[in-house]
Short mmCIF file of C-alpha atoms in Angstrom, two decimals:
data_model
loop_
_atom_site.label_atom_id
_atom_site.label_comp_id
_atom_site.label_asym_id
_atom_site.label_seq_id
_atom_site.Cartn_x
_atom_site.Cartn_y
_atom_site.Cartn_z
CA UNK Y 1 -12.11 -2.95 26.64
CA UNK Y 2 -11.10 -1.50 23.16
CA UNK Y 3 -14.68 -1.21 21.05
CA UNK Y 4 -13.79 -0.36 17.41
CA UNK Y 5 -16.40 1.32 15.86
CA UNK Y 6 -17.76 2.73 12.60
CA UNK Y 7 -16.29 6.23 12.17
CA UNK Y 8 -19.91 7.24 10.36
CA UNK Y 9 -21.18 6.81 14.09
CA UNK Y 10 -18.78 8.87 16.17
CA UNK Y 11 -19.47 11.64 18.39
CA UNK Y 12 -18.09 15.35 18.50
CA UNK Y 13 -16.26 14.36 21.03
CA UNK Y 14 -15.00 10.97 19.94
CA UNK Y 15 -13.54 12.24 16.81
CA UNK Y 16 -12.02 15.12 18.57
CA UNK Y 17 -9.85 12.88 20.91
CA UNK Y 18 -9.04 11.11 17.84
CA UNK Y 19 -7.76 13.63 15.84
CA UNK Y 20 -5.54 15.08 19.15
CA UNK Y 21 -4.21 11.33 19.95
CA UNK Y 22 -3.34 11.48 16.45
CA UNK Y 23 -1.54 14.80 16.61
CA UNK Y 24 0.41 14.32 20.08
CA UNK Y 25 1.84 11.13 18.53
CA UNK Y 26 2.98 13.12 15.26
CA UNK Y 27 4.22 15.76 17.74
CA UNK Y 28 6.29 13.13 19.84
CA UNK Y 29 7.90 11.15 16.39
CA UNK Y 30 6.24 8.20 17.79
CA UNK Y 31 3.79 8.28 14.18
CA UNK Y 32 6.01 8.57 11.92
CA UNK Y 33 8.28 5.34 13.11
CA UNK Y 34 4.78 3.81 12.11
CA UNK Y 35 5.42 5.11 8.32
CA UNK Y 36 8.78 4.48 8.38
CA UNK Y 37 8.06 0.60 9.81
CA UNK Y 38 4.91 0.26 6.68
CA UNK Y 39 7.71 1.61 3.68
CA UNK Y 40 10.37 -0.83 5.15
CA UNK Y 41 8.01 -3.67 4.79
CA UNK Y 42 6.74 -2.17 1.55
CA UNK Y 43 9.91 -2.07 0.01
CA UNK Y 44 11.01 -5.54 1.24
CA UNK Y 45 7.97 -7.69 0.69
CA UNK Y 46 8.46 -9.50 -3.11
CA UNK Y 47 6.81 -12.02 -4.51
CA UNK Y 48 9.69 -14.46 -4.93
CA UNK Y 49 11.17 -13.48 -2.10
CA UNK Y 50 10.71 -13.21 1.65
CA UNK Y 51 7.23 -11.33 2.22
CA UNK Y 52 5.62 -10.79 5.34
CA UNK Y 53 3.68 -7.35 5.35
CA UNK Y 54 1.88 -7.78 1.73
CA UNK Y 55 1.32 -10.06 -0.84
CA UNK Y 56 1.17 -13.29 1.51
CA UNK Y 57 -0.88 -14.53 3.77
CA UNK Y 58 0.88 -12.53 6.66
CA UNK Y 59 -0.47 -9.61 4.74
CA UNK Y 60 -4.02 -9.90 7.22
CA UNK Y 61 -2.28 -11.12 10.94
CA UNK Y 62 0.68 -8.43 9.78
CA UNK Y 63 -1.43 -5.27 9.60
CA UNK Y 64 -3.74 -6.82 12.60
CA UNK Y 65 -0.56 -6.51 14.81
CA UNK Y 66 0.46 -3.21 13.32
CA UNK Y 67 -2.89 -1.24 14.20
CA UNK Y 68 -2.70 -3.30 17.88
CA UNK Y 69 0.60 -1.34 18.38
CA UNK Y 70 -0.17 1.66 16.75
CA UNK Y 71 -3.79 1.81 18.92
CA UNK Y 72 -1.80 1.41 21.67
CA UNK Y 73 0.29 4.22 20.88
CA UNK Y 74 -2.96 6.30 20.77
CA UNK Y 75 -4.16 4.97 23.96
CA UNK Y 76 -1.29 6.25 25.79
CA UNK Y 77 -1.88 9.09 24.88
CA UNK Y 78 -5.59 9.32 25.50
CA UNK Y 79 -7.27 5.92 27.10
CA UNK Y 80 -10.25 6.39 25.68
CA UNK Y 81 -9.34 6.23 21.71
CA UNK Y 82 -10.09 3.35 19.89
CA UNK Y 83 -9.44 2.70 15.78
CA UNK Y 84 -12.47 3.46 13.88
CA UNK Y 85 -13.03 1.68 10.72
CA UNK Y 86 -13.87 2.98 7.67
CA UNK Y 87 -16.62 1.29 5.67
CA UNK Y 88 -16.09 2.57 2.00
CA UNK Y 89 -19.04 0.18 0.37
CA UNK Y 90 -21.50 2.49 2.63
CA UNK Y 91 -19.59 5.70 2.79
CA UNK Y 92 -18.62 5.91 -1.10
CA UNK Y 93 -18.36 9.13 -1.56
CA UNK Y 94 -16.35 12.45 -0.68
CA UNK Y 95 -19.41 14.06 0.74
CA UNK Y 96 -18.74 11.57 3.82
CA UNK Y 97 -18.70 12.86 7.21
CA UNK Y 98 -15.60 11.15 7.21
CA UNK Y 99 -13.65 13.90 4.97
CA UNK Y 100 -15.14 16.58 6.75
CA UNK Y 101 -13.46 19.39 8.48
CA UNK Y 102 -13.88 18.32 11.84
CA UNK Y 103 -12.67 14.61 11.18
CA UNK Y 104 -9.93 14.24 8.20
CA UNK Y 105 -10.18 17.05 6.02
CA UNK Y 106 -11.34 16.17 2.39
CA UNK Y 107 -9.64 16.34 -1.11
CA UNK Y 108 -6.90 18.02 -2.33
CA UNK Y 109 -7.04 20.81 -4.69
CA UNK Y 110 -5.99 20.22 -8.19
CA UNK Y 111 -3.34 21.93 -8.60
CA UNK Y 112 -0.74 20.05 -6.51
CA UNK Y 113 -3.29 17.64 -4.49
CA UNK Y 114 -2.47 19.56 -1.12
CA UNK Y 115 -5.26 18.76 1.16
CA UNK Y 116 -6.73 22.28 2.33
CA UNK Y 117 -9.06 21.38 5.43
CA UNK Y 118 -9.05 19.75 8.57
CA UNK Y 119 -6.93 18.94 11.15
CA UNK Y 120 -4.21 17.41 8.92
CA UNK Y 121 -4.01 20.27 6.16
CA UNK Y 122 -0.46 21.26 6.15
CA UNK Y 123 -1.08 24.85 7.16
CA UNK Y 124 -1.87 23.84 10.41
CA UNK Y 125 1.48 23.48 10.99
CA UNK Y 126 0.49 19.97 12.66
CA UNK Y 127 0.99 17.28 10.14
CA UNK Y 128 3.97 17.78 8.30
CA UNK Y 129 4.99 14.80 6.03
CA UNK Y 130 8.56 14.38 7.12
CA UNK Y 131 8.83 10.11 6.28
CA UNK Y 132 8.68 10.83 2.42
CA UNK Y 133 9.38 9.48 -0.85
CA UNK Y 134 9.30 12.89 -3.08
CA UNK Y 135 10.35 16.65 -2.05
CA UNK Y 136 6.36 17.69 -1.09
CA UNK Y 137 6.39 18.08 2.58
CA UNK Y 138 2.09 18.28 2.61
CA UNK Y 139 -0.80 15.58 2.93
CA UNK Y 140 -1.99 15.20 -0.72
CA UNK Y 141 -5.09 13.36 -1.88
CA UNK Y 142 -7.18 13.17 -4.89
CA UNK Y 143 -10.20 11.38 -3.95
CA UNK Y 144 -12.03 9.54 -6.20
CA UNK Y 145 -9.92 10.40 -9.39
CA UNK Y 146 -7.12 7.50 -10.33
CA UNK Y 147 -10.08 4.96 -9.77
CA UNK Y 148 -13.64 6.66 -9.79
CA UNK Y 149 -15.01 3.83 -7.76
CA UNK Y 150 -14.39 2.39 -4.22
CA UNK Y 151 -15.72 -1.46 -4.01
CA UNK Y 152 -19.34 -2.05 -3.19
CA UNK Y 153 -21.13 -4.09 -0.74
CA UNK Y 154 -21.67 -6.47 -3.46
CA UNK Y 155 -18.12 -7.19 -4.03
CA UNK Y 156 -16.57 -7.73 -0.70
CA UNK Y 157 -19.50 -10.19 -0.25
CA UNK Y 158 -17.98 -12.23 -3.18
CA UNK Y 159 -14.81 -12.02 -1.61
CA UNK Y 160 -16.06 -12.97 1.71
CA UNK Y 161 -18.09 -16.09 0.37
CA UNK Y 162 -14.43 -17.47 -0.68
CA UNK Y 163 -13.54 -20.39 1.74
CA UNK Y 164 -10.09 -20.80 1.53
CA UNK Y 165 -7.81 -18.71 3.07
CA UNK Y 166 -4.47 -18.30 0.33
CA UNK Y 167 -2.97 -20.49 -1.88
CA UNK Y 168 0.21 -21.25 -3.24
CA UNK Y 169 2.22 -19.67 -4.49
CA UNK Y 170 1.06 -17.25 -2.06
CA UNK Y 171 2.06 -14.24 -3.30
CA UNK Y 172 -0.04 -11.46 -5.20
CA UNK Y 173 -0.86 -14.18 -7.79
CA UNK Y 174 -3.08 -16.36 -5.53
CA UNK Y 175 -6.75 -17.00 -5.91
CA UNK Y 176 -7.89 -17.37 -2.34
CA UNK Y 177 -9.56 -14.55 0.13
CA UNK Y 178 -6.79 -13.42 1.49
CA UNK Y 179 -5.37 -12.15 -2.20
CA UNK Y 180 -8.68 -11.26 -3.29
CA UNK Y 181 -8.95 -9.35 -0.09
CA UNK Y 182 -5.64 -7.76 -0.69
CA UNK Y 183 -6.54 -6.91 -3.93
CA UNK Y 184 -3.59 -8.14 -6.45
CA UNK Y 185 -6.74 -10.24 -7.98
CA UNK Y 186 -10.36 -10.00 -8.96
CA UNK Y 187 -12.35 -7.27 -8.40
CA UNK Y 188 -9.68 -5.34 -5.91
CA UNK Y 189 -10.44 -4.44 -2.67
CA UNK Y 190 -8.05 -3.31 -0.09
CA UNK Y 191 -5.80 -1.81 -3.02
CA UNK Y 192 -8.35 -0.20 -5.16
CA UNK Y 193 -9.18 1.70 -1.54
CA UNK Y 194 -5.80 3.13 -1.70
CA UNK Y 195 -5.63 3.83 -5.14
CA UNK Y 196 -9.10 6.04 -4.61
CA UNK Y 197 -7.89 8.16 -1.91
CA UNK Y 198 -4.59 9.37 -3.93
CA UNK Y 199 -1.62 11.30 -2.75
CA UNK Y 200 0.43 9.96 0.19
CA UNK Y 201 -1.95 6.60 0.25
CA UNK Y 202 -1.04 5.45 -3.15
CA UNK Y 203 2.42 5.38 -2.42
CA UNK Y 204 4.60 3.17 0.17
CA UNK Y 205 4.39 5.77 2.67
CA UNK Y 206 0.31 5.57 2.82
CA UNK Y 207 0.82 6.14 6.70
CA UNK Y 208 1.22 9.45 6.23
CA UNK Y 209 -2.57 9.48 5.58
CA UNK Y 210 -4.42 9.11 8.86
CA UNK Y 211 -7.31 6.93 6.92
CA UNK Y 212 -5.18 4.49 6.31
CA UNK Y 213 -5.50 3.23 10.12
CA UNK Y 214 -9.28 3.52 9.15
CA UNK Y 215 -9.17 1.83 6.29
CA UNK Y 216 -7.03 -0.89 7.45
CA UNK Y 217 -9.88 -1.12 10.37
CA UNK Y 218 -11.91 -2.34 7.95
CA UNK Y 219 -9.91 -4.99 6.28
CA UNK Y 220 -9.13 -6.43 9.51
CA UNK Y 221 -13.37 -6.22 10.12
CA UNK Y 222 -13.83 -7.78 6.67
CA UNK Y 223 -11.23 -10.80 8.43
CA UNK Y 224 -13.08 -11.17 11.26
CA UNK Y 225 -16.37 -11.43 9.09
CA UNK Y 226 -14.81 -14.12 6.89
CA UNK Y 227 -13.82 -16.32 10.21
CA UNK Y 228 -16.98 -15.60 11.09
CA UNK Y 229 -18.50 -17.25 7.62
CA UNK Y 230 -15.91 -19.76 7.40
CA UNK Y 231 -15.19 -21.28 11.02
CA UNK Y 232 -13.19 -24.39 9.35
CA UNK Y 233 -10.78 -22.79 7.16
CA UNK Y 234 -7.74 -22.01 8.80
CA UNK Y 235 -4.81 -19.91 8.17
CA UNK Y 236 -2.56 -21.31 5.71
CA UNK Y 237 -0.30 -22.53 5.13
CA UNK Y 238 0.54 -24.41 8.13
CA UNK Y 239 3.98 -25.61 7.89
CA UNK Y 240 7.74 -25.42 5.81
CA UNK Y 241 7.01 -22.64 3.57
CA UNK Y 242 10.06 -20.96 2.22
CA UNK Y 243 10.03 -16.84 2.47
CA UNK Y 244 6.21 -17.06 3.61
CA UNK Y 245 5.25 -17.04 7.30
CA UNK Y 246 3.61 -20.20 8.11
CA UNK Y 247 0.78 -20.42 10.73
CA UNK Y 248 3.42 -20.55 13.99
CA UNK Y 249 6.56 -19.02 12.66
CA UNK Y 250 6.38 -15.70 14.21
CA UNK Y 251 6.68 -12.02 12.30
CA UNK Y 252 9.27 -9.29 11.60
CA UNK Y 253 9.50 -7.08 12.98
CA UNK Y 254 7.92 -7.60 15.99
CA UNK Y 255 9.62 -11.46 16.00
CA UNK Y 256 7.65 -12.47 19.42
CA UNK Y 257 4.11 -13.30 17.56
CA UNK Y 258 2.69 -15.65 14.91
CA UNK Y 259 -0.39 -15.40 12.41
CA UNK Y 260 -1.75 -18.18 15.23
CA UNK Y 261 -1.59 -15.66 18.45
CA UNK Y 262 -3.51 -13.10 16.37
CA UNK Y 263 -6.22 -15.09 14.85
CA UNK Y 264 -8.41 -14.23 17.38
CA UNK Y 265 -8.88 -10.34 17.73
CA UNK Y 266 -11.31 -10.49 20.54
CA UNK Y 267 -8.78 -10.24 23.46
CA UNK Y 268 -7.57 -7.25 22.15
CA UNK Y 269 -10.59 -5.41 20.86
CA UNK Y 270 -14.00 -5.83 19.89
CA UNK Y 271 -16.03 -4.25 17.21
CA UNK Y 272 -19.38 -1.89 17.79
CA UNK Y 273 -22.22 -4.18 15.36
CA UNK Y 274 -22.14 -7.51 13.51
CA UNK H 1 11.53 -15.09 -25.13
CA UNK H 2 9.94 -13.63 -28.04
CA UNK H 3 11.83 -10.46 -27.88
CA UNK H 4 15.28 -12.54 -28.46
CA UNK H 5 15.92 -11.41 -31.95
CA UNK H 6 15.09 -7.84 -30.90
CA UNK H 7 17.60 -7.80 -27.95
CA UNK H 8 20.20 -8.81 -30.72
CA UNK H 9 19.27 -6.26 -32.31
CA UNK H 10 19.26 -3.52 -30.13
CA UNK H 11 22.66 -5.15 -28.32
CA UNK H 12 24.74 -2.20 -28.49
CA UNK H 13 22.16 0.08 -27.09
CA UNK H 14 21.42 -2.33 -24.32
CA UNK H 15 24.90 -2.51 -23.33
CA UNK H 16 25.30 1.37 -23.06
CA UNK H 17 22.32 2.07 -21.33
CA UNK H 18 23.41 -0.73 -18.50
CA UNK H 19 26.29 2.00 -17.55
CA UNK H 20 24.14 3.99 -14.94
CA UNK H 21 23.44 7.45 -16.50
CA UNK H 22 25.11 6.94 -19.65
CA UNK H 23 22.97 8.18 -22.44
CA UNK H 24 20.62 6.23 -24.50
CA UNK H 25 19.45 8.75 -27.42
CA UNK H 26 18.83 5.33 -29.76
CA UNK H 27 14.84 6.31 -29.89
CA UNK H 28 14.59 2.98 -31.00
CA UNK H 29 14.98 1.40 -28.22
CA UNK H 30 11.80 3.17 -26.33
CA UNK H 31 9.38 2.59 -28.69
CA UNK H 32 7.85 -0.71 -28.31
CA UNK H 33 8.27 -1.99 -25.14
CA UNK H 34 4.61 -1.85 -23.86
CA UNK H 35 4.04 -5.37 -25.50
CA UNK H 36 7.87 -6.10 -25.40
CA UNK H 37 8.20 -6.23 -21.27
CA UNK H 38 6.00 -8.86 -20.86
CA UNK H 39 8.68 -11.41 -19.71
CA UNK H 40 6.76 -13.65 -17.97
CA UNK H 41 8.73 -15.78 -15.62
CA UNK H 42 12.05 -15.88 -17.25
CA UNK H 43 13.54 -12.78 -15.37
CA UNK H 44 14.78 -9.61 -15.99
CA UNK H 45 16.81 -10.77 -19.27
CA UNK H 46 14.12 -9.57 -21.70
CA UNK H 47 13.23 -6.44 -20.62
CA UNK H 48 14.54 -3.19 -22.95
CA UNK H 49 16.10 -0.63 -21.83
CA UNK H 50 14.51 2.96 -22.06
CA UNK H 51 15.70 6.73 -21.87
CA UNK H 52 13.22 9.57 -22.46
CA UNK H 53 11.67 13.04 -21.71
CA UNK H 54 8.23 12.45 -20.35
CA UNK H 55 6.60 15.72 -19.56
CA UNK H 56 9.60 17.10 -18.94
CA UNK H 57 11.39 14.92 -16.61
CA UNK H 58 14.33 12.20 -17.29
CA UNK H 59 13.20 8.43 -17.08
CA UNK H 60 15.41 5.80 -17.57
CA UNK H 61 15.41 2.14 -16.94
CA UNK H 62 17.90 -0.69 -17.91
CA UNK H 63 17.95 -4.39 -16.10
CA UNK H 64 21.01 -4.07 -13.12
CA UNK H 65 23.28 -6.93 -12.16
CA UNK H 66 20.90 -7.63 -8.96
CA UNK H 67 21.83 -6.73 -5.56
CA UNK H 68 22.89 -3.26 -4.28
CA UNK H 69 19.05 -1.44 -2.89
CA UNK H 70 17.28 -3.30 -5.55
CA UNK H 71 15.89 -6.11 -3.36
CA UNK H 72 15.94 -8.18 -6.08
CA UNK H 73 14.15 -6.73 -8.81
CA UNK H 74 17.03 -6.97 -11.23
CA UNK H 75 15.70 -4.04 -13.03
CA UNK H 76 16.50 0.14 -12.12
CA UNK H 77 14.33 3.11 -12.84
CA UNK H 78 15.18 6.32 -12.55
CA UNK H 79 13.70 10.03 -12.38
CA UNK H 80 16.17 12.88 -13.21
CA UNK H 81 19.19 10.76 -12.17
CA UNK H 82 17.20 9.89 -8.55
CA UNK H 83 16.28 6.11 -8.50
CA UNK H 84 12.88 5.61 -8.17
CA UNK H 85 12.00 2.09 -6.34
CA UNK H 86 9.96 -0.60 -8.39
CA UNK H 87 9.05 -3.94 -8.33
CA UNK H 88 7.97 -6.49 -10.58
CA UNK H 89 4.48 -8.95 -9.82
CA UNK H 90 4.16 -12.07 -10.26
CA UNK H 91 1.97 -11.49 -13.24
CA UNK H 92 5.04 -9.73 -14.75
CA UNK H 93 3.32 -6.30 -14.19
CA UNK H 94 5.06 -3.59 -12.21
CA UNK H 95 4.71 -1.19 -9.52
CA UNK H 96 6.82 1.86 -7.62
CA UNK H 97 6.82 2.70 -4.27
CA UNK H 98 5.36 6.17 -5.44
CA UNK H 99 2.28 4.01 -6.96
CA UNK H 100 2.55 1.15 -4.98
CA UNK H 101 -0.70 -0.11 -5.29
CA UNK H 102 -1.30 0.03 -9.16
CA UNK H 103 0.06 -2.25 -11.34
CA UNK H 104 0.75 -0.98 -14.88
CA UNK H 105 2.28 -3.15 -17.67
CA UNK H 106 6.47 -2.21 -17.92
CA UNK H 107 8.61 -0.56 -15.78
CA UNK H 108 8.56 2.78 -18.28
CA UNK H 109 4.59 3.01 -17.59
CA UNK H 110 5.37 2.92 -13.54
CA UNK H 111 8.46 5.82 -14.13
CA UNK H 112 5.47 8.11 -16.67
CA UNK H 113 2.83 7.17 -13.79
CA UNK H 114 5.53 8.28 -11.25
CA UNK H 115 6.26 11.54 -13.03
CA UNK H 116 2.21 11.88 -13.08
CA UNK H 117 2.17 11.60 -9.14
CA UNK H 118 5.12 13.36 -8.52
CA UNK H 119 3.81 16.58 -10.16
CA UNK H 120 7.34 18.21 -10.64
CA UNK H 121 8.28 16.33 -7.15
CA UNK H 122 12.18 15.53 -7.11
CA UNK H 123 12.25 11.48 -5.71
CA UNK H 124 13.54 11.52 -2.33
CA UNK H 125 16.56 8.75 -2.51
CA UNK H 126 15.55 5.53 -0.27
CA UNK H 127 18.60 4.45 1.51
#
């Protein structure tokens, strides 16, 4: 069984298979499909038009499905890797174990952003960026310097203590959790996370960036914590919603599951704490 | 549509700058479209064109006649000639795929906060 579990907590050895389940699947072109799949949707997902990946209340069972099949990637490639999460209201800060050498690597120099450390530092000759938007063929970041604050503990409770779902016209203007969540509205969540890391995860190829698997971790934890507070408000909407995928239409691209099949994460993975 | 009587105005620059790549060197037409792009709902209609040199790189913008790789937006940027993808919210604010999740206030702020990310960066075209 798949435990997901805070990457502040992982072992040596934990983070080490991690990192090399990570590179075999760069290695094989099996990764960077993933990027290529997450700029597609990206690109395609509009407000007034047909959204599935972002801005609508796909946006949580869409990126729930995407981490199942990219941690299954990883587990055939080592069966003992699970997706860590990221909790950025603890770890707030780029003295984190998590941007250390032996995990991710930490920020990029100022000059050009080119992250210099790590196991994903382009002079490894391991990670290059080939699914790109611009010329630079290196994993950039600038942590902590477009936005000087990731959210606090504080906020996602606020965000948690909303009851309903989305609204109409569900799209990044929605009040709701799952917009507030997202981060189009209020105090900004999942996309002020991006926005703090920089380089490659500001953009539509944020993939490129192995914390994004992290961070979406936690957004799909923060999910799970809202069913958890909310056990009568369902997914919506349920039913004959234009462009928006209703509670048992199923999802591009994967077109064989719905928002309803993947409500429940707990037959796929659990995670370490409450 | 508050910016009617200033698309009248600036018709004849509007309707060169819709020519992809044709040159726009009417300054006028850059200069006040932070407040000016705020369309609200009504589309892509009153939104101004732009051409300028922002830290040293070409950005342009002018609404397009929808379809083509535009999915929609109605609306073009681009960096040195290389179309940079963007997208209007619902609010009426706007974002590009190089800052995708950052919403800034017209499409010229997401081409100058492009040009900031990009660093010198040609855009890579997307299909």
């Amino acid at each position: 069984m798949t435990i997901r579990k805070n990457q502040a907590t992982l072992t040596a050895e934990e983070k080490r298979r991690f990192v090399d389940a990570l590179i075999a699947l760069k290695r094989s072109g099996r990764y960077d499909e993933f990027v290529t799949t997450h700029n597609a949707f990206i690109l395609g997902d509009t407000d007034n038009g047909e959204r599935t990946g972002h801005r609508s209340p796909s946006f949580l069972p869409w990126h729930r499905r995407f981490l199942l099949e990219f941690e299954r990637a990883l587990q055939s490639v080592d069966s003992t890797v699970a997706l860590p999460y990221w909790d950025w209201t603890a770890d707030r800060t780029v003295r984190s174990s998590l941007w250390a050498p032996d995990f991710l690597g930490g920020t990029g120099r100022s000059r050009d952003g080119r992250v210099m450390d790590g196991p994903f530092a382009a002079s490894t000759g391991n990670w290059p960026i080939n699914v790109r938007i611009d010329g630079r063929t290196y994993l950039r970041r600038a942590l902590g310097s477009a936005v000087r604050q990731l959210p606090t503990r504080a906020e996602v409770d606020s965000v948690l203590a909303m009851s309903t779902y989305d609204m109409a016209p569900w799209n990044s203007a929605s009040d709701g959790f799952r917009n507030h969540l997202e981060g189009w509205r209020g105090v900004n969540l999942h996309n002020r996370v991006h926005v703090w890391v920089g380089g490659q995860m500001g953009t539509g190829v944020s993939p490129n960036d192995p914390v994004f698997w992290l961070h979406h971790a936690f957004v799909d934890r923060l999910w799970a914590d809202w069913q958890r507070l909310h056990p009568n408000s369902p997914y919506v909407p349920a039913a004959g919603t234009p462009n928006v995928v209703d509670l048992n239409e199923t999802m591009k691209p994967w077109d064989d599951t719905t928002p309803a099949a993947l409500l429940d994460h707990t037959p796929h993975y659990t995670f370490d704490a409450a | 549509m508050p910016d009617i009587t200033r698309r009248h105005a600036l018709g004849a620059a509007a309707a060169l700058a819709a020519t992809v790549g044709a040159p726009l060197t009417a300054a006028a037409a850059d200069d006040h479209d932070s407040h000016q792009d705020h369309g609200g709902h009504d589309g892509h209609q009153g939104l101004q064109p732009f051409d300028e040199v922002y830290r040293g790189r070409r950005i342009q913008g002018h609404a397009t006649e929808g379809g083509g790789h535009h999915h929609g937006a109605g609306y073009a940027v681009f960096v040195d000639g290389a179309e940079l993808h963007v997208m209007r919210n619902a609010d009426g604010s706007w974002i590009s795929v190089v800052s995708h999740y950052s919403p800034v206030p017209t499409p010229r702020a997401a081409a100058r906060a492009a040009v900031d990310e990009l660093q010198g960066a040609r855009l890579v075209p997307f299909n």
